Coordinates of C-alpha atoms and ligand atoms in Angstrom, one line a residue:
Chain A
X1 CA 19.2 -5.3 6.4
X2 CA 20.4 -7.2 3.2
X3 CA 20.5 -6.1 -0.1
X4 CA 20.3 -9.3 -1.9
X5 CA 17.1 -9.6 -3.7
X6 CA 15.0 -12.6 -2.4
X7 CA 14.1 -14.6 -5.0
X8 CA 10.6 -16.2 -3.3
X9 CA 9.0 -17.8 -6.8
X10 CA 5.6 -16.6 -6.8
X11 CA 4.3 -19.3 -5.6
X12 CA 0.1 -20.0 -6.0
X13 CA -1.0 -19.8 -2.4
X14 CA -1.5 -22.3 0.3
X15 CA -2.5 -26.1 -0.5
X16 CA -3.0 -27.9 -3.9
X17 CA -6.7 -28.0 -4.8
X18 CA -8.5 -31.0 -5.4
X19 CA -7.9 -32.3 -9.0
X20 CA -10.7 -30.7 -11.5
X21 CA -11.1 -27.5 -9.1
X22 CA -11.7 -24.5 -11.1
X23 CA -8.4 -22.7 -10.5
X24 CA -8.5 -19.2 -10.8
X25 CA -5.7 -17.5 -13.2
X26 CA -3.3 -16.2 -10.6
X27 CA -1.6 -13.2 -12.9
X28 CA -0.7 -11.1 -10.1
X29 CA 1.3 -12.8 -7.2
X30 CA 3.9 -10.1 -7.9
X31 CA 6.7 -11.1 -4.8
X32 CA 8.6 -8.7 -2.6
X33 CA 11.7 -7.3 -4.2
X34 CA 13.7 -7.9 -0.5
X35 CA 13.5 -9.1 2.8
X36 CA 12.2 -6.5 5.5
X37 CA 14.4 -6.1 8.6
X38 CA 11.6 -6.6 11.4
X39 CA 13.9 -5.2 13.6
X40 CA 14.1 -1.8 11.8
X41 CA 10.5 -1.7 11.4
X42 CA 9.2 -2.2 14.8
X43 CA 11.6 0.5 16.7
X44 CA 10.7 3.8 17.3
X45 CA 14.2 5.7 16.4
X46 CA 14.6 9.9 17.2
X47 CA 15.4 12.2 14.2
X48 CA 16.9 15.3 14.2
X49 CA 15.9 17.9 11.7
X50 CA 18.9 19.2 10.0
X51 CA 18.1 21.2 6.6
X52 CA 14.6 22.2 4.8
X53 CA 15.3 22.9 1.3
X54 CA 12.1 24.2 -1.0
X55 CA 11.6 22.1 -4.0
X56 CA 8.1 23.6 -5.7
X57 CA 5.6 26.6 -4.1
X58 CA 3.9 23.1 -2.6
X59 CA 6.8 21.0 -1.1
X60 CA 9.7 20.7 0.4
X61 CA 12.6 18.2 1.3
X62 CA 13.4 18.1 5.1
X63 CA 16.4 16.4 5.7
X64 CA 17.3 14.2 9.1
X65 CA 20.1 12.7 10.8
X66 CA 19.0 9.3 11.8
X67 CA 22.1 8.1 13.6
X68 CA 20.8 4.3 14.3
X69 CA 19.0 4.0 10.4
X70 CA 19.8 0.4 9.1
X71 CA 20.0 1.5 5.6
X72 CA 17.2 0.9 2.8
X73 CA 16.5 0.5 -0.6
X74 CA 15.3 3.0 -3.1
X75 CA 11.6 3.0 -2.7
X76 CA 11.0 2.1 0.5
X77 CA 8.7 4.3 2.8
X78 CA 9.2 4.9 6.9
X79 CA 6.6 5.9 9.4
X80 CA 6.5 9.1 11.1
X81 CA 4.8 10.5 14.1
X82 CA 4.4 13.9 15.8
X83 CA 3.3 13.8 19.3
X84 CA 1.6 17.1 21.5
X85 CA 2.1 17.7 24.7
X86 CA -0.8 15.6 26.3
X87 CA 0.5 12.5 24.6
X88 CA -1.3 13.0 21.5
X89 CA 0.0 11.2 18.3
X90 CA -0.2 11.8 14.8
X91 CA 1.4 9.0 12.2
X92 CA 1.9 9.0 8.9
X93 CA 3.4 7.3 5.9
X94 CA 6.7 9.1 3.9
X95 CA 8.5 8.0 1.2
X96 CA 12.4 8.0 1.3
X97 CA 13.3 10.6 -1.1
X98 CA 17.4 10.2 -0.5
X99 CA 19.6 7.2 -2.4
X100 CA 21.0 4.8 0.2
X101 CA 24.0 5.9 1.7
X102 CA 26.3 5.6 4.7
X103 CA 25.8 9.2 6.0
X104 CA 23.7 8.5 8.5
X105 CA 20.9 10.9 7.3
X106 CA 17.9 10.8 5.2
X107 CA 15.9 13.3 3.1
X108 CA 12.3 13.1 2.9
X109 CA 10.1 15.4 0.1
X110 CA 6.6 16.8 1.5
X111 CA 3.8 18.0 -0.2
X112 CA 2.5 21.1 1.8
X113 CA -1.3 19.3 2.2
X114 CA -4.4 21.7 2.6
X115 CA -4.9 22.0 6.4
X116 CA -3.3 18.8 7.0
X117 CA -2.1 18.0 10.1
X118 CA 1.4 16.4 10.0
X119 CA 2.6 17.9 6.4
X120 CA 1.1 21.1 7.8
X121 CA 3.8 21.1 11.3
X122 CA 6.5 20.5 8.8
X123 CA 5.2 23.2 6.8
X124 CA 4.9 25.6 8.7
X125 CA 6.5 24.8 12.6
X126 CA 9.4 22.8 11.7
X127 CA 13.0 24.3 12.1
X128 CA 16.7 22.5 12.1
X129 CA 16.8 21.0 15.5
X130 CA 13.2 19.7 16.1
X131 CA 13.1 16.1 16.7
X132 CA 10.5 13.8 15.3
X133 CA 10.1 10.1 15.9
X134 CA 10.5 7.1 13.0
X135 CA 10.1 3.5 12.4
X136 CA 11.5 2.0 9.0
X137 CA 12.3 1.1 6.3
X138 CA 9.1 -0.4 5.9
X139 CA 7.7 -3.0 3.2
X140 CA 9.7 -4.6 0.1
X141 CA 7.7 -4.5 -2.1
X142 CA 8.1 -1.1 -3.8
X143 CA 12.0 -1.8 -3.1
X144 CA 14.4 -1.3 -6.7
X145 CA 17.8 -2.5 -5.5
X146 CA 18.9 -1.4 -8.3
X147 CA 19.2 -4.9 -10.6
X148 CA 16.1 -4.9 -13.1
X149 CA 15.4 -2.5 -16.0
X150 CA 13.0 0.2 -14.2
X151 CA 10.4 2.4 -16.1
X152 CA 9.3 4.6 -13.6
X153 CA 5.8 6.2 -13.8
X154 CA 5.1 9.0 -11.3
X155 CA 2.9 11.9 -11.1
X156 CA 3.1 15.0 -7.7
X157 CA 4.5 13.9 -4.6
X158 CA 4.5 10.6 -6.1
X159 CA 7.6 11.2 -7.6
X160 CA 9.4 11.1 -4.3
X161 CA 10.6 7.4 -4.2
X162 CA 11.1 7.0 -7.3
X163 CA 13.7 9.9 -7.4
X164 CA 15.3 7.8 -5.0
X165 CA 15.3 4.9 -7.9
X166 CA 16.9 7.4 -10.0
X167 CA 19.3 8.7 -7.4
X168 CA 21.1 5.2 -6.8
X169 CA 21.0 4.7 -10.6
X170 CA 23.4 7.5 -10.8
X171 CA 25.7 7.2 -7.5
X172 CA 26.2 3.8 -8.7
X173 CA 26.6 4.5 -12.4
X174 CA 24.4 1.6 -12.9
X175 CA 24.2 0.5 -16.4
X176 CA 20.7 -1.4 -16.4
X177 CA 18.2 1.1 -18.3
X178 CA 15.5 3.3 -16.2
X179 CA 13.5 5.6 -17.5
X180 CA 11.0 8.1 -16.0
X181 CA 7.6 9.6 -16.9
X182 CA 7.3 12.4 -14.6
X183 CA 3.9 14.2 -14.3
X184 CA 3.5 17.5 -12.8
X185 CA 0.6 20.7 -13.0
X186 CA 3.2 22.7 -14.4
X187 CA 7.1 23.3 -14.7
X188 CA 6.8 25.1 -11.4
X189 CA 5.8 22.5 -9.5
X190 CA 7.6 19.9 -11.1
X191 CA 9.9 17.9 -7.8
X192 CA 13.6 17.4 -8.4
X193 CA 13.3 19.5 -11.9
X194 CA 16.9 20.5 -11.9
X195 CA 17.9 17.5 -11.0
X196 CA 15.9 15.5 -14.2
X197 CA 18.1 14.0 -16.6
X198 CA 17.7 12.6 -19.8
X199 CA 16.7 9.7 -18.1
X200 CA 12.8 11.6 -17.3
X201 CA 10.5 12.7 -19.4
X202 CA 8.6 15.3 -17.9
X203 CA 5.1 15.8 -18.7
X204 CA 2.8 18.6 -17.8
X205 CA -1.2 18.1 -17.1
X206 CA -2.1 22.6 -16.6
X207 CA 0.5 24.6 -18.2
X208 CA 3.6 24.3 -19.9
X209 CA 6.5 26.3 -21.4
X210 CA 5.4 27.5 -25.1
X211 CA 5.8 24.7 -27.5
X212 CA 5.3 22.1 -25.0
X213 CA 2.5 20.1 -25.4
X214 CA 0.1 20.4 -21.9
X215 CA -1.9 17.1 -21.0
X216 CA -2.6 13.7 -19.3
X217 CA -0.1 10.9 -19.4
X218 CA -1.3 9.3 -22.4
X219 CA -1.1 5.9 -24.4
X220 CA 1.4 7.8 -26.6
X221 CA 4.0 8.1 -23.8
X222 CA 4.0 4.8 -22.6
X223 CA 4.3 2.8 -25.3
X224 CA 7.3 3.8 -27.2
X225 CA 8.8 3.0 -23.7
X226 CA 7.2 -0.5 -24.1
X227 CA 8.2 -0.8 -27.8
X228 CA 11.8 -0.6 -26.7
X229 CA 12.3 -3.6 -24.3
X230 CA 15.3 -3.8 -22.7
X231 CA 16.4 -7.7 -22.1
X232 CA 14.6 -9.0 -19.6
X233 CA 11.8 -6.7 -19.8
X234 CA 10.6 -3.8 -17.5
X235 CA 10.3 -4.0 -14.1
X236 CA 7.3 -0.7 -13.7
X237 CA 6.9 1.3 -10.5
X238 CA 3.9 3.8 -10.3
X239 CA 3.2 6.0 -7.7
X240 CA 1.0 8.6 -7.2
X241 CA -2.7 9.5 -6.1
X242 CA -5.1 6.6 -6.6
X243 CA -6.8 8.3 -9.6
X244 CA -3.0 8.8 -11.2
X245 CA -2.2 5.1 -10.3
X246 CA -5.4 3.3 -11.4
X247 CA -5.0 5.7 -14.9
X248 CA -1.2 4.7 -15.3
X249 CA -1.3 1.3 -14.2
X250 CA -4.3 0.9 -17.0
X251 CA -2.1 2.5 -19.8
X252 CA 1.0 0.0 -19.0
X253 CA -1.6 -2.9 -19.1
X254 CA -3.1 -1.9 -22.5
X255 CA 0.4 -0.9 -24.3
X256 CA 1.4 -4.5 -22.9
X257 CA 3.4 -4.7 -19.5
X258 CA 2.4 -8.1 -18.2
X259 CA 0.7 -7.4 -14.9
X260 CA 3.0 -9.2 -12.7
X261 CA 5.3 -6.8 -13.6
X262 CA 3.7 -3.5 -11.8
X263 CA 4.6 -2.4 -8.5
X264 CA 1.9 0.3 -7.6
X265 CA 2.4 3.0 -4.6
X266 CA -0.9 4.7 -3.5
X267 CA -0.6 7.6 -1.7
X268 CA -4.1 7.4 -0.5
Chain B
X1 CA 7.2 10.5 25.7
X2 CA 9.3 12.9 22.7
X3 CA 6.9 16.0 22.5
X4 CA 7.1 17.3 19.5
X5 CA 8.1 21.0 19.3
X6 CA 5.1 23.5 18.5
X7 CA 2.9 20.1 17.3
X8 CA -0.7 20.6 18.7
X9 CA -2.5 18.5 16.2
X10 CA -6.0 18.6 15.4
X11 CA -9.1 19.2 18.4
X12 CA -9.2 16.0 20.3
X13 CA -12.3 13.9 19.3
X14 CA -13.4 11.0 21.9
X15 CA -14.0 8.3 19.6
X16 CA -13.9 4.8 21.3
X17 CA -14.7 3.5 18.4
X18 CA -11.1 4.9 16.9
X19 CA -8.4 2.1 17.5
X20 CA -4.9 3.4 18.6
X21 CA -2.7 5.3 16.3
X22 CA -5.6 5.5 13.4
X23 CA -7.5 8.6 12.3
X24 CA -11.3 9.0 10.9
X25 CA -11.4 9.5 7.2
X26 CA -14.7 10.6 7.6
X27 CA -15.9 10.4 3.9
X28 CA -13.0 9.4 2.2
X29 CA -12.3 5.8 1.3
X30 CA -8.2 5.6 0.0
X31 CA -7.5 2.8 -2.1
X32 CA -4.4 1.4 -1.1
X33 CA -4.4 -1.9 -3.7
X34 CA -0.6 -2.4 -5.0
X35 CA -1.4 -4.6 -8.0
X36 CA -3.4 -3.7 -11.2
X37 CA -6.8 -3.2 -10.2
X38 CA -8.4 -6.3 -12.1
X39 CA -11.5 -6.3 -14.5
X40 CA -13.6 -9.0 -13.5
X41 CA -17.6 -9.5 -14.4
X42 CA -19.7 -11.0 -11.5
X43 CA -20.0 -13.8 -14.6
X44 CA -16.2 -14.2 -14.2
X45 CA -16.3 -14.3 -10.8
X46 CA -16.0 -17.6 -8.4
X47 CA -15.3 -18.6 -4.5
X48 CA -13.6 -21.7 -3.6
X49 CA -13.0 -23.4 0.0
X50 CA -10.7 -26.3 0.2
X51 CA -7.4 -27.5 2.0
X52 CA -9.2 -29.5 5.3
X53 CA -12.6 -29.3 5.1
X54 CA -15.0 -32.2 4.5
X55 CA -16.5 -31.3 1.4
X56 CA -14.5 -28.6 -1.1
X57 CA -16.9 -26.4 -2.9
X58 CA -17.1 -23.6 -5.4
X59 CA -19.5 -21.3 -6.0
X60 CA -19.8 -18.7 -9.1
X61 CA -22.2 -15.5 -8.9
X62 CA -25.0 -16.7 -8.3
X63 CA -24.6 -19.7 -6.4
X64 CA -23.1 -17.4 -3.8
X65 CA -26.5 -15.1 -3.6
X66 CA -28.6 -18.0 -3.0
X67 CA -26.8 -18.0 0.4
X68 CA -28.7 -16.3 3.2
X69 CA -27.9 -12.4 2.9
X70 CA -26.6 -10.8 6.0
X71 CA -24.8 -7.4 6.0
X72 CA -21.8 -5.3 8.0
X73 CA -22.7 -2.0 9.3
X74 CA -19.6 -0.4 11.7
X75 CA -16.6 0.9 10.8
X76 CA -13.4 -0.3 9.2
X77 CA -9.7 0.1 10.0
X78 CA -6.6 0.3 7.2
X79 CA -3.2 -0.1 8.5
X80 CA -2.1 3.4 7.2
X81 CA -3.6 5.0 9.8
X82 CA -7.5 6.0 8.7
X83 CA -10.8 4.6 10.1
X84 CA -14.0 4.9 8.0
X85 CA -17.2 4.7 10.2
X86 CA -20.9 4.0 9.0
X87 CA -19.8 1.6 6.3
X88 CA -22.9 -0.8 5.1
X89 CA -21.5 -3.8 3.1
X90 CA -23.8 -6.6 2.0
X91 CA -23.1 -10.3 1.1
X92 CA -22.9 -13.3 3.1
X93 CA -21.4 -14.4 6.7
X94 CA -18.7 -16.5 6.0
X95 CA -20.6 -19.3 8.5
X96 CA -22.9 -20.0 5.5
X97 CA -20.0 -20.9 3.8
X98 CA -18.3 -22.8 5.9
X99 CA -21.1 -24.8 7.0
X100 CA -21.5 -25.7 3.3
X101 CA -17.6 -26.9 3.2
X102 CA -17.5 -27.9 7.3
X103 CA -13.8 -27.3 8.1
X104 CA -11.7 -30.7 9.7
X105 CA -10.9 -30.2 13.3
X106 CA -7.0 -30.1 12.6
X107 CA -8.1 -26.5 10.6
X108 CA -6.1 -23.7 12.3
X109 CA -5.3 -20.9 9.6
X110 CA -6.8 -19.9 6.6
X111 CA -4.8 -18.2 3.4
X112 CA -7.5 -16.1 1.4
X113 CA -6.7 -15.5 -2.0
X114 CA -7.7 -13.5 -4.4
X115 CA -8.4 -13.3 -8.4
X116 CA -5.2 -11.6 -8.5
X117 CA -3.2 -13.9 -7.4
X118 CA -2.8 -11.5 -4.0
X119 CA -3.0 -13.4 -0.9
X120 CA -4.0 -12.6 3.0
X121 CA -3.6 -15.0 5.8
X122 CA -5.7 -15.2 9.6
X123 CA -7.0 -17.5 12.0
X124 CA -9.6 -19.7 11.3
X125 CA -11.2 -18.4 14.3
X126 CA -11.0 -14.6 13.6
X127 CA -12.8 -15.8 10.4
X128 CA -16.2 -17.2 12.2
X129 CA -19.0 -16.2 14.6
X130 CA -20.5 -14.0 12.7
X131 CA -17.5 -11.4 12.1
X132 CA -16.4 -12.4 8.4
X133 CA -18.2 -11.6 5.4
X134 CA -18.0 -12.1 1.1
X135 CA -19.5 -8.9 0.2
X136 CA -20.4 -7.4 -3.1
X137 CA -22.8 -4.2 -1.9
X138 CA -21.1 -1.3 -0.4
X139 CA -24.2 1.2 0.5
X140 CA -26.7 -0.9 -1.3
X141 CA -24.8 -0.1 -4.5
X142 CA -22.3 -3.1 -6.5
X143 CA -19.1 -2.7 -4.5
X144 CA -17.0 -0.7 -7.1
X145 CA -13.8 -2.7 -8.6
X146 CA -11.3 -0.5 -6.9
X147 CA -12.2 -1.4 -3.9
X148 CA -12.1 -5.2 -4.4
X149 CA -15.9 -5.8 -6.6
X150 CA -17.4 -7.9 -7.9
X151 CA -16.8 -9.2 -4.4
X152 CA -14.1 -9.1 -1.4
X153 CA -13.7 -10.8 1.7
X154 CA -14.5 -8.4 4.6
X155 CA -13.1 -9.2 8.1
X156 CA -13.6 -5.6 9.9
X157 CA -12.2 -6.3 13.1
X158 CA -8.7 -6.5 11.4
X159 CA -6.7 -4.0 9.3
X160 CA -7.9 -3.9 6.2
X161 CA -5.5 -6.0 4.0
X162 CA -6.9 -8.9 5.4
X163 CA -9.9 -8.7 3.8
X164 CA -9.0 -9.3 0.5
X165 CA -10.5 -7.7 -3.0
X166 CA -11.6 -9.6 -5.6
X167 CA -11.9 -12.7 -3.3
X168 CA -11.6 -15.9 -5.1
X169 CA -11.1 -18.3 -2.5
X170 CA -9.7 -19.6 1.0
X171 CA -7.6 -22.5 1.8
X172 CA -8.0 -24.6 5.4
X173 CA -5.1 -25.2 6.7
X174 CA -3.3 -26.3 10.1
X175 CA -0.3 -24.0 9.8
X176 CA 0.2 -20.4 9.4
X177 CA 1.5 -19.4 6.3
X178 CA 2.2 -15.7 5.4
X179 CA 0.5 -14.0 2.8
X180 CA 1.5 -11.0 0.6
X181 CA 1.7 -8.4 3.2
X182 CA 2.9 -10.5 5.8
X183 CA 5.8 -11.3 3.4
X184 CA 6.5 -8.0 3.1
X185 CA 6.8 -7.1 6.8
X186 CA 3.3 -6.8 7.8
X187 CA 2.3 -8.1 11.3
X188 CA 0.9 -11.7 11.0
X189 CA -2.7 -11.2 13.2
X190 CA -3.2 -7.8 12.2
X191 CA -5.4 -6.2 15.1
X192 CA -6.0 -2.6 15.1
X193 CA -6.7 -2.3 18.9
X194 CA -3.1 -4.0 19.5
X195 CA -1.6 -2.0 17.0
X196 CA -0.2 -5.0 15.3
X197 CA 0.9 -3.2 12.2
X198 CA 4.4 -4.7 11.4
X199 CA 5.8 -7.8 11.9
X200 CA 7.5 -7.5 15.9
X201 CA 4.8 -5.3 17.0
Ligands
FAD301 C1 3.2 4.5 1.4 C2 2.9 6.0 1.4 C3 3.9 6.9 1.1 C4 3.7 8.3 1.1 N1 4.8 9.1 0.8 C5 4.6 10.4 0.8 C6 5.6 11.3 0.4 O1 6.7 10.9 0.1 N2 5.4 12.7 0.4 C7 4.1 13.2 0.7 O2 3.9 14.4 0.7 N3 3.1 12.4 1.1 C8 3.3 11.0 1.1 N4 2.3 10.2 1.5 C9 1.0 10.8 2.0 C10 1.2 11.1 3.6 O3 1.2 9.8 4.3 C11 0.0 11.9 4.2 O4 -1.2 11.3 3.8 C12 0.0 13.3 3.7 O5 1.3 14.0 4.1 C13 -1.1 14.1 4.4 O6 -1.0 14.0 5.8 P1 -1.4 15.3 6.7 O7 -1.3 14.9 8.1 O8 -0.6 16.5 6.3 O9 -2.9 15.5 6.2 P2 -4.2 15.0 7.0 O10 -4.3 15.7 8.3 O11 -4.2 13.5 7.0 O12 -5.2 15.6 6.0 C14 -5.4 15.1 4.7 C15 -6.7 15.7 4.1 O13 -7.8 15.1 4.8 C16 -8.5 16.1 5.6 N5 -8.7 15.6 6.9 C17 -8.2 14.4 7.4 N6 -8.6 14.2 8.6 C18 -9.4 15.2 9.0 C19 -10.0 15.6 10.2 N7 -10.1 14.7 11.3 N8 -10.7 16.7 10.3 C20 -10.6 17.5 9.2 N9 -10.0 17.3 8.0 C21 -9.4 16.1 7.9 C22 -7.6 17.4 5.5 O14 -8.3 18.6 5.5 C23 -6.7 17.2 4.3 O15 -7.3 17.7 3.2 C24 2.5 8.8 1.5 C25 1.4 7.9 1.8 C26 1.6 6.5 1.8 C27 0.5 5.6 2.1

């Protein structure tokens, strides 16, 4: 697949309208950041388990070799299926957690769900050496390759592709800015913490070490971010629960990040 | 078939109402939306048919209500993988519309648009017959914002993304043209009980 951002203007759909229509204000029309490999996407491929490495009491990275993965771009999700003996299947979205690379493998972060079925078997059943089944990278439109100013607003599992963001930032030693709000319950179940840098602020909504301040993602956070504009403005990614998204999607809006210019990942 | 190791999954449920691949929800509705969620009064609020048809034609709030009301009551099917059963929507058949705007023979495709500038594209004919809907009532209550109020397009017996939120009008056209999703690797038809999730499926 290419790496070469497409550059599709966003174009107002379909036809003219008839002179004096009352044309709606088209403000979002946000376009795909790449082109999607429809090869990639519509081929089942065989992963192998190789390493499960705890990240928080909830989640955990699993990490597969993929020998046949065509590569993707930070922020980019797969789909992944478990199937039972009698033929029964269970899919499900992930995001890619791993920067691109040539190493043939990919890491994936899961949050441990109550009772759910496919986070559960990872959970709990998994060991190196099972095989699960894949088709991906899928959709462009959460894609960073990497070229725009990236602020970076997360919260739980949510986290998980935009660590990826953050991940290519630094194997690259990209120089355009990104920053990182990072929301977690607490320190403990904060993804990726040791791996933070300067570039995330983490923020805590339950409990936090003494002298940090414990709370929602606030108005405060955000806009300092905003205040400081790098050239060209922020591109924004949010991901996260709906409730989390719909929240930090409403905060960029009101501190002033034109709507055209927020990618939103819900989780469901 | 690649059995998973030690994967049961949950009890089998016969559901012939479940397409292929997808789960129920039961009472969950996810929101899946990747722009802003818009704030848009029903006084704000306009449908527009146009490209080939005989006679282009908007209609705002109420306009739209003087319609005939007819309403959805099945299940719905998003592209991630859940079903949600015993949804009611209410609104109007998309055949009121259209017999308002009378599409040209030459018509084909339609691209829906919405308020946000989001954008959806499917046959003309998987729009009529009584199986495409502008609704505003979800369970006799104002369909919430989220999930596409003051009013979205419903078209239940396709994924979900096809039926746009916060509808603000379709264009007639004789060509398929991709929309947003089908941009970004989506399948162009979108039928849940092919499994036409991606584009090549
Ligand atoms: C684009 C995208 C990217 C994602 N990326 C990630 C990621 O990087 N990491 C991550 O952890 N998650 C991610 N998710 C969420 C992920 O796809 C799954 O939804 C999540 O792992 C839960 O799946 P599950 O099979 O474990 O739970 P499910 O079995 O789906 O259960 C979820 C909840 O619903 C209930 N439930 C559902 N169906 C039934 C039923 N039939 N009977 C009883 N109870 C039921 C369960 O009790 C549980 O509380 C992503 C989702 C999307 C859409």
């Amino acid at each position: 697949m290419t790496e070469t951002p497409t550059t599709h203007p966003s174009s107002p759909a379909g036809a003219s309208p008839a002179p004096g229509a009352d044309v709606p204000a088209r403000r979002f029309a946000v376009p795909g950041r790449i082109a999607v490999s429809e090869q990639a996407a519509a081929v089942w491929q065989t992963a192998t388990l190789t390493e499960i490495r705890r990240e928080t009491p909830q989640t955990a990275t699993f990490r597969l070799a993929v020998p046949d993965w065509a590569g993707h771009l930070p922020g980019q999700h797969l789909m992944l299926r478990l199937t039972a003996p009698d033929g029964y299947v269970a899919q499900r979205h992930y995001s890619i957690a791993s920067a691109p690379d040539d190493s043939g493998h990919i890491e994936l972060t899961l949050d441990h769900v109550p009772d759910g079925e496919v986070s559960g078997w990872f959970h709990t059943v998994a060991r190196p050496g099972d095989t699960v089944e894949l088709r991906g990278p899928l959709s462009g439109f959460f894609a960073w390759p990497g070229d725009r100013p990236a602020l970076l607003l997360g919260a739980g599992s949510g986290i998980v592709p935009l660590m990826s963001m953050v991940r290519h930032h630094r194997r690259r030693g990209l120089t355009v800015p990104l920053r990182m709000l990072a929301s977690a319950r607490s320190p403990e179940e904060l993804i990726y913490a040791s791996e933070l840098g300067a570039e995330t602020t983490p923020l805590f909504t339950r409990s936090a070490p003494h002298g940090v301040p414990v709370g929602r993602m606030a108005a405060a956070h955000v806009a300092p971010l905003l205040a400081q504009q790098p050239p060209g403005g922020w591109e924004a990614y949010v991901c996260g629960s709906n409730g989390f998204a719909e929240h930090a999607s409403r905060l960029l809006v009101a501190a002033g990040q034109p709507v055209d210019r927020i990618r939103i990942e819900r989780f469901g | 078939m690649n059995v998973t190791r030690g994967f049961t999954g949950r009890p089998r449920v016969h559901n012939p109402g479940l397409p292929p691949g997808q789960y129920d929800a039961g009472a969950d509705w996810p929101v899946l939306s990747a722009e802003v969620t818009p704030d848009l009064a029903p006084a704000d609020w306009s449908f527009r048919i146009d490209g080939l048809v005989e006679r282009p034609h908007t209609w705002d709030w109420d306009a739209a209500h003087a319609l005939p009301a007819s309403a959805y009551d099945g299940g719905i099917h998003c592209v991630t993988g859940w079903s949600k059963f015993g949804v009611r929507f209410g609104g109007v058949s998309l055949d009121a519309f259209f017999a308002v705007v009378r599409p040209q023979v030459s018509a084909t495709h339609v691209l829906a648009r919405s308020h946000t500038g989001y954008t959806a594209n499917l046959p003309l004919a998987d729009l009529t017959g009584g199986r495409a809907w502008i609704v505003w009532e979800y369970d006799g209550t104002p369909l919430p914002s989220e999930h596409g109020g003051p009013a979205r397009l419903l078209v239940p017996h396709r994924y979900f993304w096809k039926s746009a939120k916060w509808i603000a009008g379709l264009t007639l056209l004789d060509h398929d043209e991709p929309g947003f999703w089908e941009r970004n690797g989506y399948h162009e038809r979108g039928n849940p009980w092919e499994e036409q999730r991606y584009s090549g499926d």
